[in-house]
């Protein structure tokens, strides 16, 4: 017979759980809807964030430039030490061959000197500590053995020094890679932000940059006279690079970062400058804004990560940032720190 039992009703617990789950789902859906409805950043907000990322990337670039300079110097030092060790080993081999010839001659005559035999079979330092055995050697042999022992000591020290420099070089290469990753990460983040803009908004920003680049021909630089022929020559050289693109880590002649441009410009004037903006900040006499003359270096930001050449009438000639070209800009666009007369 068919059962006439009433269907089992859901328990109060099951109903409560179901209701709570449904409520949570509605809440999550509401939150997701709110998140989706978050206002899109304006073109001005995106530009502000991008400019900040470019500034941070430039600060990292100057640190990268400094580390790269350290790497190049360490590589030269490692090469020098390794060459020195190789030459030392060659000299030591010749000395050992010489003392070996003495032993060989004694062996053929059937009277190899025990002291020579002892030397050839062990460490010269240990052997020479046994001063009594030196009496068994001729003056010439003792002198040869001492030269060999000294050479081995020197060679050991040089190898140790080279190993230390090689480790420093390895650490520096890692630091260089980390800094490069940091720069590329910030530039990629800036590009992602720019990609959130509409095509029309991106075109407007690009047009603004293009106008800033084209404004060079209309800039009033005043009539101030450079402080020296060298400063005048550096500024004149930099002017020939107006329109060249900013590329981080570049030192010319077709692209530049900020310190790469100033270094290149002064190099054309016959003056060597260090690689980074912070190092260039100590390459001459520090001066205030009122003392600036065309060709002087101008430092910006608290950490001095940006540098340019004073062009006159409150204008700086510099490599500004990624996406921009070498150009004149008002100094007031950036926080000025001080000038440097090279």
Coordinates of N, CA and C in Angstrom, one line a residue, residues 211-331:
X211 N 53.0 69.7 -27.3 CA 53.0 71.2 -27.2 C 54.2 71.7 -26.4
X212 N 54.4 70.9 -25.3 CA 55.6 71.3 -24.4 C 56.9 71.1 -25.1
X213 N 57.0 70.1 -25.9 CA 58.2 69.8 -26.7 C 58.4 70.9 -27.8
X214 N 57.3 71.3 -28.4 CA 57.4 72.3 -29.5 C 57.6 73.7 -29.0
X215 N 57.4 73.9 -27.7 CA 57.5 75.3 -27.1 C 58.9 75.8 -27.0
X216 N 59.9 74.9 -27.3 CA 61.3 75.3 -27.1 C 61.7 76.5 -28.0
X217 N 61.1 76.5 -29.2 CA 61.5 77.6 -30.1 C 60.9 79.0 -29.7
X218 N 60.0 79.0 -28.7 CA 59.4 80.2 -28.3 C 59.9 80.7 -26.9
X219 N 60.8 79.9 -26.3 CA 61.2 80.2 -24.9 C 62.1 81.4 -24.9
X220 N 61.8 82.3 -23.9 CA 62.6 83.5 -23.7 C 63.7 83.2 -22.7
X221 N 64.9 83.1 -23.1 CA 66.0 82.8 -22.2 C 66.7 84.0 -21.6
X222 N 66.3 85.2 -21.9 CA 66.9 86.4 -21.4 C 68.3 86.6 -22.0
X223 N 69.0 87.5 -21.3 CA 70.3 87.9 -21.9 C 71.5 87.6 -20.9
X224 N 71.3 86.8 -19.9 CA 72.3 86.4 -19.0 C 73.5 85.8 -19.7
X225 N 74.7 86.1 -19.2 CA 75.9 85.6 -19.8 C 76.4 84.4 -19.0
X226 N 76.8 83.3 -19.6 CA 77.3 82.1 -18.9 C 78.5 82.5 -18.0
X227 N 78.7 81.7 -16.9 CA 79.8 82.0 -16.0 C 81.2 81.7 -16.6
X228 N 81.3 80.9 -17.6 CA 82.6 80.5 -18.2 C 82.3 80.0 -19.6
X229 N 83.4 79.9 -20.4 CA 83.3 79.4 -21.7 C 82.9 77.9 -21.7
X230 N 83.4 77.2 -20.6 CA 83.1 75.8 -20.5 C 81.6 75.6 -20.3
X231 N 81.0 76.4 -19.4 CA 79.6 76.4 -19.1 C 78.8 76.7 -20.4
X232 N 79.3 77.7 -21.2 CA 78.6 78.1 -22.4 C 78.6 76.9 -23.4
X233 N 79.8 76.3 -23.5 CA 79.9 75.2 -24.4 C 79.0 74.0 -24.1
X234 N 78.9 73.7 -22.8 CA 78.1 72.6 -22.3 C 76.6 72.9 -22.6
X235 N 76.2 74.1 -22.4 CA 74.8 74.5 -22.7 C 74.5 74.4 -24.2
X236 N 75.5 74.9 -25.0 CA 75.3 74.9 -26.4 C 75.2 73.4 -26.9
X237 N 76.0 72.5 -26.3 CA 76.0 71.1 -26.7 C 74.6 70.5 -26.4
X238 N 74.1 70.8 -25.2 CA 72.8 70.3 -24.8 C 71.7 70.8 -25.6
X239 N 71.8 72.0 -26.1 CA 70.7 72.6 -27.0 C 70.6 71.8 -28.3
X240 N 71.7 71.2 -28.7 CA 71.7 70.4 -30.0 C 70.9 69.1 -29.8
X241 N 70.6 68.8 -28.6 CA 69.9 67.5 -28.3 C 68.5 67.7 -28.0
X242 N 68.0 69.0 -28.1 CA 66.6 69.2 -27.9 C 65.7 68.3 -28.8
X243 N 64.8 67.7 -28.3 CA 63.9 66.7 -29.1 C 64.4 65.3 -28.9
X244 N 65.6 65.0 -28.4 CA 66.0 63.6 -28.1 C 65.2 63.0 -27.0
X245 N 64.8 61.8 -27.1 CA 63.9 61.1 -26.1 C 64.6 60.8 -24.8
X246 N 63.8 60.9 -23.7 CA 64.3 60.4 -22.4 C 64.2 58.9 -22.4
X247 N 65.3 58.3 -22.1 CA 65.4 56.8 -21.9 C 66.2 56.6 -20.6
X248 N 65.6 55.8 -19.7 CA 66.3 55.6 -18.4 C 67.6 54.9 -18.7
X249 N 68.7 55.4 -18.0 CA 70.0 54.7 -18.1 C 70.8 55.2 -19.3
X250 N 70.2 56.1 -20.1 CA 70.9 56.4 -21.4 C 71.8 57.7 -21.2
X251 N 73.0 57.6 -21.9 CA 73.9 58.7 -21.8 C 74.3 59.3 -23.1
X252 N 73.4 59.1 -24.1 CA 73.6 59.7 -25.4 C 74.3 58.8 -26.4
X253 N 74.5 59.2 -27.6 CA 74.2 60.6 -28.1 C 72.8 60.8 -28.6
X254 N 72.0 59.7 -28.7 CA 70.7 59.9 -29.3 C 69.5 59.9 -28.3
X255 N 69.8 59.4 -27.1 CA 68.8 59.5 -26.0 C 69.5 59.6 -24.7
X256 N 68.7 60.1 -23.7 CA 69.4 60.5 -22.4 C 68.4 60.3 -21.2
X257 N 68.9 60.1 -20.0 CA 68.2 60.3 -18.8 C 68.7 61.7 -18.3
X258 N 68.2 62.2 -17.2 CA 68.6 63.5 -16.8 C 70.1 63.7 -16.5
X259 N 70.7 62.8 -15.8 CA 72.1 63.0 -15.5 C 73.0 62.6 -16.7
X260 N 72.4 61.7 -17.6 CA 73.1 61.4 -18.8 C 73.3 62.6 -19.7
X261 N 72.3 63.4 -19.7 CA 72.4 64.6 -20.6 C 73.4 65.6 -20.1
X262 N 73.4 65.9 -18.8 CA 74.3 66.8 -18.2 C 75.8 66.3 -18.3
X263 N 75.9 65.0 -18.1 CA 77.3 64.4 -18.2 C 77.8 64.5 -19.6
X264 N 76.9 64.2 -20.6 CA 77.3 64.3 -22.0 C 77.6 65.7 -22.4
X265 N 76.8 66.7 -22.0 CA 77.0 68.1 -22.4 C 78.3 68.6 -21.9
X266 N 78.7 68.3 -20.7 CA 79.9 68.8 -20.1 C 81.1 68.0 -20.7
X267 N 80.9 66.8 -21.1 CA 81.9 66.0 -21.8 C 82.3 66.7 -23.1
X268 N 81.3 67.2 -23.8 CA 81.6 67.9 -25.1 C 82.3 69.2 -24.9
X269 N 82.2 69.8 -23.6 CA 83.0 71.0 -23.3 C 84.3 70.7 -22.7
X270 N 84.7 69.4 -22.7 CA 86.0 69.0 -22.2 C 86.1 68.8 -20.7
X271 N 84.9 68.7 -20.0 CA 84.9 68.5 -18.6 C 84.2 67.2 -18.2
X272 N 84.9 66.3 -17.4 CA 84.3 65.1 -17.0 C 83.5 65.3 -15.8
X273 N 82.3 64.7 -15.8 CA 81.4 64.7 -14.6 C 81.1 63.3 -14.2
X274 N 80.8 63.1 -12.9 CA 80.4 61.7 -12.4 C 79.0 61.3 -13.1
X275 N 78.6 60.1 -12.9 CA 77.5 59.6 -13.6 C 76.1 60.0 -13.1
X276 N 76.0 60.0 -11.8 CA 74.6 60.2 -11.2 C 74.4 61.7 -10.8
X277 N 73.1 62.1 -10.7 CA 72.8 63.4 -10.3 C 73.3 63.8 -8.9
X278 N 73.2 62.8 -8.0 CA 73.7 63.0 -6.6 C 75.2 63.3 -6.6
X279 N 76.0 62.6 -7.4 CA 77.4 62.8 -7.5 C 77.8 64.1 -8.2
X280 N 77.0 64.4 -9.3 CA 77.2 65.7 -10.0 C 76.9 66.9 -9.1
X281 N 76.1 66.7 -8.1 CA 75.8 67.8 -7.2 C 77.0 68.2 -6.4
X282 N 78.0 67.4 -6.3 CA 79.2 67.8 -5.6 C 80.4 68.1 -6.6
X283 N 80.1 68.3 -7.9 CA 81.1 68.5 -8.9 C 81.6 69.9 -9.0
X284 N 81.1 70.8 -8.1 CA 81.5 72.2 -8.2 C 81.1 73.0 -7.0
X285 N 81.0 74.3 -7.2 CA 80.6 75.2 -6.0 C 79.1 75.3 -6.0
X286 N 78.5 75.0 -4.8 CA 77.1 75.2 -4.6 C 76.6 76.6 -4.6
X287 N 75.6 77.0 -5.3 CA 75.1 78.3 -5.4 C 73.6 78.4 -5.2
X288 N 73.1 79.6 -4.9 CA 71.7 79.8 -4.7 C 71.0 80.2 -6.1
X289 N 69.7 80.2 -6.0 CA 69.0 80.5 -7.3 C 69.3 81.9 -7.8
X290 N 69.5 82.9 -7.0 CA 69.8 84.2 -7.5 C 71.2 84.3 -8.1
X291 N 72.1 83.3 -7.9 CA 73.4 83.3 -8.5 C 73.5 82.6 -9.8
X292 N 72.5 81.9 -10.2 CA 72.5 81.0 -11.4 C 72.9 81.8 -12.6
X293 N 73.7 81.2 -13.4 CA 74.0 81.7 -14.8 C 73.9 80.5 -15.8
X294 N 73.6 80.8 -17.1 CA 73.5 79.8 -18.0 C 74.6 78.8 -18.0
X295 N 74.3 77.5 -18.1 CA 75.3 76.4 -18.1 C 75.5 75.8 -16.7
X296 N 75.1 76.5 -15.6 CA 75.2 75.9 -14.3 C 74.3 74.7 -14.2
X297 N 74.7 73.8 -13.3 CA 73.8 72.6 -13.0 C 72.7 73.0 -12.0
X298 N 71.5 72.5 -12.2 CA 70.5 72.8 -11.2 C 69.9 71.5 -10.7
X299 N 69.8 71.4 -9.4 CA 69.4 70.2 -8.7 C 67.9 70.3 -8.2
X300 N 67.2 69.2 -8.3 CA 65.8 69.2 -7.9 C 65.5 68.1 -7.0
X301 N 64.4 68.3 -6.2 CA 63.9 67.3 -5.2 C 64.9 67.1 -4.0
X302 N 64.3 66.7 -2.9 CA 65.1 66.5 -1.7 C 66.2 65.5 -1.8
X303 N 66.0 64.5 -2.6 CA 67.1 63.5 -2.7 C 68.0 63.7 -3.9
X304 N 67.8 64.9 -4.6 CA 68.6 65.3 -5.7 C 68.6 64.3 -6.9
X305 N 67.4 63.7 -7.1 CA 67.4 62.6 -8.1 C 67.1 63.2 -9.5
X306 N 67.0 64.6 -9.6 CA 66.8 65.1 -11.0 C 67.8 66.3 -11.1
X307 N 68.3 66.5 -12.4 CA 69.3 67.5 -12.6 C 69.1 68.0 -14.0
X308 N 69.5 69.3 -14.3 CA 69.4 69.9 -15.6 C 70.4 71.0 -15.7
X309 N 70.4 71.7 -16.8 CA 71.3 72.8 -17.1 C 70.5 74.1 -17.0
X310 N 70.9 75.1 -16.2 CA 70.2 76.4 -16.2 C 70.4 77.0 -17.6
X311 N 69.3 77.4 -18.2 CA 69.3 78.0 -19.5 C 69.1 79.5 -19.5
X312 N 68.7 80.1 -18.4 CA 68.5 81.5 -18.3 C 67.0 81.9 -18.1
X313 N 66.8 83.0 -17.5 CA 65.4 83.5 -17.3 C 64.5 82.5 -16.6
X314 N 65.0 81.8 -15.6 CA 64.2 80.8 -14.9 C 63.9 79.5 -15.6
X315 N 64.6 79.3 -16.7 CA 64.3 78.0 -17.5 C 65.4 77.0 -17.3
X316 N 65.1 75.7 -17.3 CA 66.0 74.7 -17.2 C 65.9 73.8 -18.5
X317 N 67.1 73.4 -19.0 CA 67.1 72.5 -20.2 C 67.5 71.1 -19.6
X318 N 66.6 70.2 -19.8 CA 66.8 68.9 -19.2 C 66.1 67.8 -20.0
X319 N 66.4 66.5 -19.6 CA 65.6 65.3 -20.0 C 64.6 65.0 -19.0
X320 N 63.3 65.4 -19.2 CA 62.4 65.4 -18.1 C 61.9 64.0 -17.5
X321 N 61.4 63.1 -18.4 CA 60.8 61.9 -17.9 C 60.5 61.0 -19.0
X322 N 60.1 59.7 -18.7 CA 59.7 58.8 -19.8 C 58.6 59.4 -20.7
X323 N 58.7 59.3 -21.9 CA 57.6 59.8 -22.8 C 57.8 61.2 -23.2
X324 N 58.8 61.9 -22.7 CA 59.1 63.3 -23.0 C 60.5 63.4 -23.7
X325 N 60.7 64.5 -24.3 CA 62.0 64.8 -25.0 C 62.8 65.8 -24.3
X326 N 64.1 65.9 -24.6 CA 64.9 67.0 -24.0 C 64.3 68.3 -24.4
X327 N 64.1 69.2 -23.4 CA 63.4 70.5 -23.7 C 63.7 71.5 -22.6
X328 N 63.3 72.7 -22.9 CA 63.3 73.8 -21.9 C 62.0 73.6 -21.0
X329 N 62.1 73.9 -19.7 CA 60.9 74.0 -18.9 C 61.1 75.0 -17.8
X330 N 60.1 75.6 -17.3 CA 60.3 76.5 -16.1 C 60.8 75.8 -14.9
X331 N 61.7 76.3 -14.2 CA 62.3 75.7 -13.0 C 61.2 75.5 -12.0

